[in-house]
Tab-separated table of C-alpha atoms in Angstrom:
chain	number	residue	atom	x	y	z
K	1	UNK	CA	95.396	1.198	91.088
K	2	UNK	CA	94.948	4.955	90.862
K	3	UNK	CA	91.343	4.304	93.075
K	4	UNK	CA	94.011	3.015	95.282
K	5	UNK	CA	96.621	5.998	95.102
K	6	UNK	CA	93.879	8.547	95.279
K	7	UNK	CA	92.681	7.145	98.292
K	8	UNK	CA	96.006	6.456	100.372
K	9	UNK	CA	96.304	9.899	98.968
K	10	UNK	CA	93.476	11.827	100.696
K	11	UNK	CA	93.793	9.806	103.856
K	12	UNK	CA	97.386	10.526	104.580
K	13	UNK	CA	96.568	14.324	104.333
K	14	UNK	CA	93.830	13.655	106.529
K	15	UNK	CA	96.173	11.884	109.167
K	16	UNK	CA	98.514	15.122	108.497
K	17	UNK	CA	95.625	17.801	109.259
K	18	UNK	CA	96.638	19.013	112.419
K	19	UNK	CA	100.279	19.073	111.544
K	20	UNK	CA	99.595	20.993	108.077
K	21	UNK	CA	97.542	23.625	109.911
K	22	UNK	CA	100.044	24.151	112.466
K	23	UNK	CA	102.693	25.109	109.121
K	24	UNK	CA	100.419	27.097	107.963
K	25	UNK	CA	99.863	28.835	111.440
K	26	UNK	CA	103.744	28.503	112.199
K	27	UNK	CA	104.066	31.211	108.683
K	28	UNK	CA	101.120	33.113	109.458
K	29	UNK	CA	102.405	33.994	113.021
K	30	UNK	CA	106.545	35.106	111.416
K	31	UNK	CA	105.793	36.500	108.090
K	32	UNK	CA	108.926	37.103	106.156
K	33	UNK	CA	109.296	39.034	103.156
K	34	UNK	CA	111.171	38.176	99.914
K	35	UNK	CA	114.420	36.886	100.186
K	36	UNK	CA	114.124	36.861	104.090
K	37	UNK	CA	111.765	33.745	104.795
K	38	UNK	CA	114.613	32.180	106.593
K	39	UNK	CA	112.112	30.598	109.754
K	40	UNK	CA	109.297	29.764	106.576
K	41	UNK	CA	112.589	28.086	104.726
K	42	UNK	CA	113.643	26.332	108.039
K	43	UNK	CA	110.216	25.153	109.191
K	44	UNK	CA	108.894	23.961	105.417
K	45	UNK	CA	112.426	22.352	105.037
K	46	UNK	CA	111.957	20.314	108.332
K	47	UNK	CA	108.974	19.166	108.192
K	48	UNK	CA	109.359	17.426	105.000
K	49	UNK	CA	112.654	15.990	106.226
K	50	UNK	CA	110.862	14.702	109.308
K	51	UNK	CA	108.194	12.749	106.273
K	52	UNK	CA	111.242	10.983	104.084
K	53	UNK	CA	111.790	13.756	101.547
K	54	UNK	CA	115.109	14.626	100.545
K	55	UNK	CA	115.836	18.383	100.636
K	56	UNK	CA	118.145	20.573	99.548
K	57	UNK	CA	118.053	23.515	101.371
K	58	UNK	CA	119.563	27.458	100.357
K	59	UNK	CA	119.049	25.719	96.682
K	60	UNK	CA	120.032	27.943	94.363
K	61	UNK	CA	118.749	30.666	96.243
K	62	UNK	CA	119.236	31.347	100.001
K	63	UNK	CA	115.801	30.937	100.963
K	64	UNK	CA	114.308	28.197	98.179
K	65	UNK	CA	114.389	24.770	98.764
K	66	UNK	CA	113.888	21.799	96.812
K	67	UNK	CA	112.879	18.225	98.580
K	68	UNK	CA	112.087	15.125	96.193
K	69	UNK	CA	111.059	12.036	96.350
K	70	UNK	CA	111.336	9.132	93.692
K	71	UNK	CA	109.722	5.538	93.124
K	72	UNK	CA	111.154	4.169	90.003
K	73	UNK	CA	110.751	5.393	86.586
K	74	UNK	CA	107.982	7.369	85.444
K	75	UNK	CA	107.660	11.552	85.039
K	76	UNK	CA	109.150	14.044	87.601
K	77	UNK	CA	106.231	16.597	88.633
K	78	UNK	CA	107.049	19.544	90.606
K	79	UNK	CA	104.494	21.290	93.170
K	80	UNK	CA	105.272	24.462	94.216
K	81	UNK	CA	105.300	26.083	97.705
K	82	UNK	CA	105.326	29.977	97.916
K	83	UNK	CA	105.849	31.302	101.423
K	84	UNK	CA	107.207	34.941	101.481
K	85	UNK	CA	104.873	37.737	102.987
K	86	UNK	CA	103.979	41.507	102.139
K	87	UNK	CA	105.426	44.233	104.200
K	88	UNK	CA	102.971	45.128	106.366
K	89	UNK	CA	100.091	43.193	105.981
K	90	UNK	CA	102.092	39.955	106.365
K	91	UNK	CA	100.368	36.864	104.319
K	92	UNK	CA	97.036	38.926	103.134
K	93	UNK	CA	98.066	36.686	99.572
K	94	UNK	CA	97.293	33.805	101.555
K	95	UNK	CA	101.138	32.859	100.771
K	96	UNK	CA	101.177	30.449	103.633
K	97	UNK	CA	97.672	28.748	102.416
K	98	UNK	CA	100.039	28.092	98.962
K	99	UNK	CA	103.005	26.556	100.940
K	100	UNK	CA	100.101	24.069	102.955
K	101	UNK	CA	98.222	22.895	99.802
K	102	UNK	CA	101.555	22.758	98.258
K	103	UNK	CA	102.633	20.466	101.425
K	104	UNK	CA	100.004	18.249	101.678
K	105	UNK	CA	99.821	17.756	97.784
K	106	UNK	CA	103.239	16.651	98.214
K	107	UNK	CA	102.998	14.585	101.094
K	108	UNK	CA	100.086	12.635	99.204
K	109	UNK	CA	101.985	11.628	96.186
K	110	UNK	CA	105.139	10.736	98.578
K	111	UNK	CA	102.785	8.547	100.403
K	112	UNK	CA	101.408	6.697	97.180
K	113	UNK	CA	104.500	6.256	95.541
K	114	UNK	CA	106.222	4.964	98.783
K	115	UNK	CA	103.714	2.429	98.775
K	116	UNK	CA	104.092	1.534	94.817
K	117	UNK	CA	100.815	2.372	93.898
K	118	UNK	CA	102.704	4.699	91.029
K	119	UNK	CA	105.974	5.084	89.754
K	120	UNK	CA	107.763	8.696	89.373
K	121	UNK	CA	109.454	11.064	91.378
K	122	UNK	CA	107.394	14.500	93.251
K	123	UNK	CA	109.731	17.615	93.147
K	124	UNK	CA	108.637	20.391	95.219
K	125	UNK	CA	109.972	23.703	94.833
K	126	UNK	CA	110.321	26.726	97.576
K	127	UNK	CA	110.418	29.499	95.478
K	128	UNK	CA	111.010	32.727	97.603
K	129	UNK	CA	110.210	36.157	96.772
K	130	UNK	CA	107.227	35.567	94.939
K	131	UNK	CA	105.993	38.506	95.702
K	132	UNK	CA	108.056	41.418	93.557
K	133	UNK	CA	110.974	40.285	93.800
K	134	UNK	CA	110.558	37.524	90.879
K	135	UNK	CA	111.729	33.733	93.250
K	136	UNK	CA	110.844	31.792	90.358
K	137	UNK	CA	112.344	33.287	87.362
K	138	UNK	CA	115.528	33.287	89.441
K	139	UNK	CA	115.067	29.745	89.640
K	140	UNK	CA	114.250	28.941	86.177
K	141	UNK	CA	117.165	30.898	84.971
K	142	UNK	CA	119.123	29.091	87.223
K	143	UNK	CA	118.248	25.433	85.717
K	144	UNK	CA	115.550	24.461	88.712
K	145	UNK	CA	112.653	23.406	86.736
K	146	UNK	CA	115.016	21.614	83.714
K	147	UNK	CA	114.501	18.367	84.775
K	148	UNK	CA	110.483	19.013	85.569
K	149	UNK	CA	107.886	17.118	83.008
K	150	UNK	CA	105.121	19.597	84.868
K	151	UNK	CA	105.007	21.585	87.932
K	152	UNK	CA	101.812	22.953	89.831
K	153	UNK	CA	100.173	25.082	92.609
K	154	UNK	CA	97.284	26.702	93.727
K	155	UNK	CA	96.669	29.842	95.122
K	156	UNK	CA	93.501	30.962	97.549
K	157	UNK	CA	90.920	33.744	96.495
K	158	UNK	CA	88.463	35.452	98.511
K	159	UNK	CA	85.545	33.924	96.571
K	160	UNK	CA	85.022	30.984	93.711
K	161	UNK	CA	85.429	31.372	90.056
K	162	UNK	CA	84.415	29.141	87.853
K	163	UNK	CA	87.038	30.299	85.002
K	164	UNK	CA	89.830	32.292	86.209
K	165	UNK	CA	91.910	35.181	84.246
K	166	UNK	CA	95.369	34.327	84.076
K	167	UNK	CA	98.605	35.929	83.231
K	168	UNK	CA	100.411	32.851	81.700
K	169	UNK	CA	98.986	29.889	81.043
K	170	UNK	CA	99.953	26.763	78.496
K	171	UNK	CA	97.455	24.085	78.217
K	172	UNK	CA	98.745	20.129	77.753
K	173	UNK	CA	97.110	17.046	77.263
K	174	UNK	CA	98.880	14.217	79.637
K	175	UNK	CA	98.948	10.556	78.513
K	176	UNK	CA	100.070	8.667	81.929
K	177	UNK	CA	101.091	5.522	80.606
K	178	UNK	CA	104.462	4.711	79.374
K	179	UNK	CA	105.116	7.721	77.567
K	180	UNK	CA	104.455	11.486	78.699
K	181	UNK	CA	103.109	13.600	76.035
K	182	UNK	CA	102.588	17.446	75.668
Protein backbone atom coordinates (compact mmCIF):
# COMPACT_ATOMS: atom_id res chain seq x y z
CA UNK A 1 0.00 0.00 0.00
CA UNK A 2 2.50 2.79 0.58
CA UNK A 3 4.03 1.74 -3.27
CA UNK A 4 0.52 2.69 -3.91
CA UNK A 5 0.29 6.08 -1.88
CA UNK A 6 3.69 7.14 -3.05
CA UNK A 7 2.71 6.78 -6.43
CA UNK A 8 -0.91 8.42 -6.51
CA UNK A 9 1.28 10.76 -4.61
CA UNK A 10 3.84 11.92 -7.21
CA UNK A 11 1.33 11.73 -10.02
CA UNK A 12 -1.22 14.06 -8.59
CA UNK A 13 1.59 16.72 -8.18
CA UNK A 14 2.47 16.00 -11.57
CA UNK A 15 -1.23 16.61 -12.82
CA UNK A 16 -0.94 19.90 -10.48
CA UNK A 17 2.43 21.24 -12.19
CA UNK A 18 1.20 23.96 -14.08
CA UNK A 19 -1.17 25.10 -11.42
CA UNK A 20 1.67 24.94 -8.57
CA UNK A 21 4.00 27.03 -10.74
CA UNK A 22 1.49 29.53 -11.45
CA UNK A 23 1.25 29.97 -7.11
CA UNK A 24 4.48 30.19 -7.01
CA UNK A 25 4.60 32.84 -9.90
CA UNK A 26 1.23 34.45 -8.54
CA UNK A 27 3.77 35.30 -4.99
CA UNK A 28 6.75 36.00 -6.87
CA UNK A 29 4.98 38.73 -9.00
CA UNK A 30 3.08 40.62 -5.29
CA UNK A 31 5.63 40.06 -2.69
CA UNK A 32 4.33 40.99 0.68
CA UNK A 33 6.21 41.45 3.69
CA UNK A 34 5.51 40.14 7.24
CA UNK A 35 2.27 40.51 8.51
CA UNK A 36 1.05 42.01 5.11
CA UNK A 37 0.83 38.82 2.75
CA UNK A 38 -2.82 39.44 2.50
CA UNK A 39 -2.98 38.48 -1.72
CA UNK A 40 -0.18 35.34 -0.71
CA UNK A 41 -2.90 34.51 2.29
CA UNK A 42 -5.87 34.89 -0.20
CA UNK A 43 -4.38 33.05 -3.17
CA UNK A 44 -2.68 29.96 -0.94
CA UNK A 45 -6.07 29.90 0.98
CA UNK A 46 -8.05 29.44 -2.35
CA UNK A 47 -6.41 27.25 -4.01
CA UNK A 48 -6.50 24.65 -1.44
CA UNK A 49 -10.21 25.31 -0.96
CA UNK A 50 -10.70 24.84 -4.69
CA UNK A 51 -8.69 20.91 -3.91
CA UNK A 52 -11.15 19.77 -0.77
CA UNK A 53 -9.10 21.18 2.10
CA UNK A 54 -10.73 22.80 4.83
CA UNK A 55 -9.23 26.19 5.77
CA UNK A 56 -9.34 28.44 8.27
CA UNK A 57 -8.30 31.57 7.20
CA UNK A 58 -6.88 34.96 9.51
CA UNK A 59 -6.12 31.79 12.00
CA UNK A 60 -4.78 33.02 14.82
CA UNK A 61 -2.99 35.52 13.04
CA UNK A 62 -4.34 37.84 10.29
CA UNK A 63 -2.35 36.54 7.60
CA UNK A 64 -1.74 32.54 8.66
CA UNK A 65 -3.92 30.03 7.64
CA UNK A 66 -4.48 26.59 8.50
CA UNK A 67 -6.35 24.01 5.89
CA UNK A 68 -6.61 20.17 6.94
CA UNK A 69 -7.62 17.31 5.74
CA UNK A 70 -8.47 13.94 7.61
CA UNK A 71 -9.05 10.12 6.62
CA UNK A 72 -9.74 8.27 9.74
CA UNK A 73 -7.52 7.67 12.58
CA UNK A 74 -3.94 7.70 12.40
CA UNK A 75 -1.23 10.80 13.27
CA UNK A 76 -1.89 14.51 12.34
CA UNK A 77 1.33 15.85 10.37
CA UNK A 78 1.64 19.41 9.66
CA UNK A 79 3.59 20.88 6.47
CA UNK A 80 4.39 24.22 6.54
CA UNK A 81 4.00 27.01 3.93
CA UNK A 82 6.06 30.28 4.43
CA UNK A 83 5.13 33.05 2.01
CA UNK A 84 6.11 36.58 3.29
CA UNK A 85 8.86 38.55 1.28
CA UNK A 86 11.93 40.91 2.14
CA UNK A 87 11.61 44.58 1.65
CA UNK A 88 13.16 45.23 -1.30
CA UNK A 89 14.38 42.34 -2.83
CA UNK A 90 10.95 40.66 -2.63
CA UNK A 91 11.26 36.60 -2.36
CA UNK A 92 15.33 36.45 -2.80
CA UNK A 93 14.61 33.54 0.33
CA UNK A 94 12.87 31.71 -2.21
CA UNK A 95 9.76 32.15 0.32
CA UNK A 96 7.35 31.41 -2.45
CA UNK A 97 9.47 28.11 -3.57
CA UNK A 98 8.59 27.07 0.44
CA UNK A 99 4.80 27.84 0.11
CA UNK A 100 4.86 25.50 -3.53
CA UNK A 101 6.76 22.46 -2.10
CA UNK A 102 4.75 23.04 0.93
CA UNK A 103 1.52 22.93 -1.52
CA UNK A 104 2.16 20.18 -3.49
CA UNK A 105 3.44 18.07 -0.44
CA UNK A 106 0.12 18.72 0.83
CA UNK A 107 -1.90 18.15 -2.04
CA UNK A 108 -0.11 14.60 -2.34
CA UNK A 109 -0.99 13.27 1.01
CA UNK A 110 -4.72 14.81 0.54
CA UNK A 111 -4.84 12.85 -2.60
CA UNK A 112 -3.66 9.44 -0.96
CA UNK A 113 -5.62 9.63 1.97
CA UNK A 114 -8.81 10.63 -0.03
CA UNK A 115 -8.34 7.56 -1.78
CA UNK A 116 -7.68 5.32 1.56
CA UNK A 117 -4.42 4.31 0.73
CA UNK A 118 -3.50 5.75 4.51
CA UNK A 119 -5.27 6.84 7.36
CA UNK A 120 -4.47 10.34 9.24
CA UNK A 121 -5.15 13.79 8.86
CA UNK A 122 -2.38 16.55 6.79
CA UNK A 123 -2.36 19.98 8.64
CA UNK A 124 -0.76 22.67 6.81
CA UNK A 125 0.22 25.74 8.39
CA UNK A 126 0.64 29.49 6.80
CA UNK A 127 2.87 30.91 9.07
CA UNK A 128 3.45 34.67 8.16
CA UNK A 129 6.25 36.79 9.00
CA UNK A 130 8.82 34.35 8.85
CA UNK A 131 11.10 36.57 8.06
CA UNK A 132 11.95 38.87 11.42
CA UNK A 133 9.05 39.21 12.57
CA UNK A 134 8.90 35.57 14.32
CA UNK A 135 5.05 33.95 12.33
CA UNK A 136 5.69 30.80 13.94
CA UNK A 137 6.49 31.36 17.47
CA UNK A 138 3.35 33.51 17.43
CA UNK A 139 1.66 30.52 16.42
CA UNK A 140 3.08 28.09 18.74
CA UNK A 141 2.42 30.34 21.61
CA UNK A 142 -0.86 30.60 20.47
CA UNK A 143 -1.69 26.64 20.64
CA UNK A 144 -1.30 26.02 16.56
CA UNK A 145 1.00 23.17 16.49
CA UNK A 146 -0.66 21.39 19.96
CA UNK A 147 -2.47 18.98 18.25
CA UNK A 148 0.61 18.24 15.58
CA UNK A 149 2.43 14.58 16.01
CA UNK A 150 5.20 16.27 13.42
CA UNK A 151 5.27 19.13 11.15
CA UNK A 152 7.73 19.76 8.11
CA UNK A 153 9.13 22.01 5.29
CA UNK A 154 11.78 22.64 3.10
CA UNK A 155 13.48 25.54 2.14
CA UNK A 156 15.59 26.20 -1.36
CA UNK A 157 19.45 26.99 -1.38
CA UNK A 158 21.50 28.24 -4.07
CA UNK A 159 23.54 25.02 -4.26
CA UNK A 160 23.34 21.21 -2.66
CA UNK A 161 24.58 20.16 0.66
CA UNK A 162 24.90 17.01 1.58
CA UNK A 163 24.62 17.81 5.54
CA UNK A 164 23.20 21.05 6.35
CA UNK A 165 23.96 23.42 9.57
CA UNK A 166 20.96 24.03 11.40
CA UNK A 167 19.73 26.28 14.08
CA UNK A 168 17.23 23.85 15.79
CA UNK A 169 16.89 20.59 15.08
CA UNK A 170 15.36 17.36 17.19
CA UNK A 171 15.84 14.07 15.65
CA UNK A 172 12.85 11.16 16.05
CA UNK A 173 12.54 7.79 15.07
CA UNK A 174 8.79 7.19 13.56
CA UNK A 175 7.11 3.77 13.91
CA UNK A 176 3.98 4.11 11.35
CA UNK A 177 1.95 1.40 12.46
CA UNK A 178 -0.57 1.57 15.13
CA UNK A 179 1.27 3.53 17.49
CA UNK A 180 3.44 6.81 16.83
CA UNK A 181 6.59 6.87 18.69
CA UNK A 182 9.25 9.64 19.37
Amino acid sequence: MAAAAKDLAASYIDSEREKLKDLSLALWNNPEVGFEEHKAHQTVTDFFEERGFTVQREYRLPTAFRAEFTNGAGPNICIICEYDALPEIGHACGHNLICEAGVAASIAVKAALAANLITGKVTVLGTPAEEGGGGKIDLINHGAFNDVDAAMMVHPYAFDRMYQVYLAIQEASFNYGSNLTF
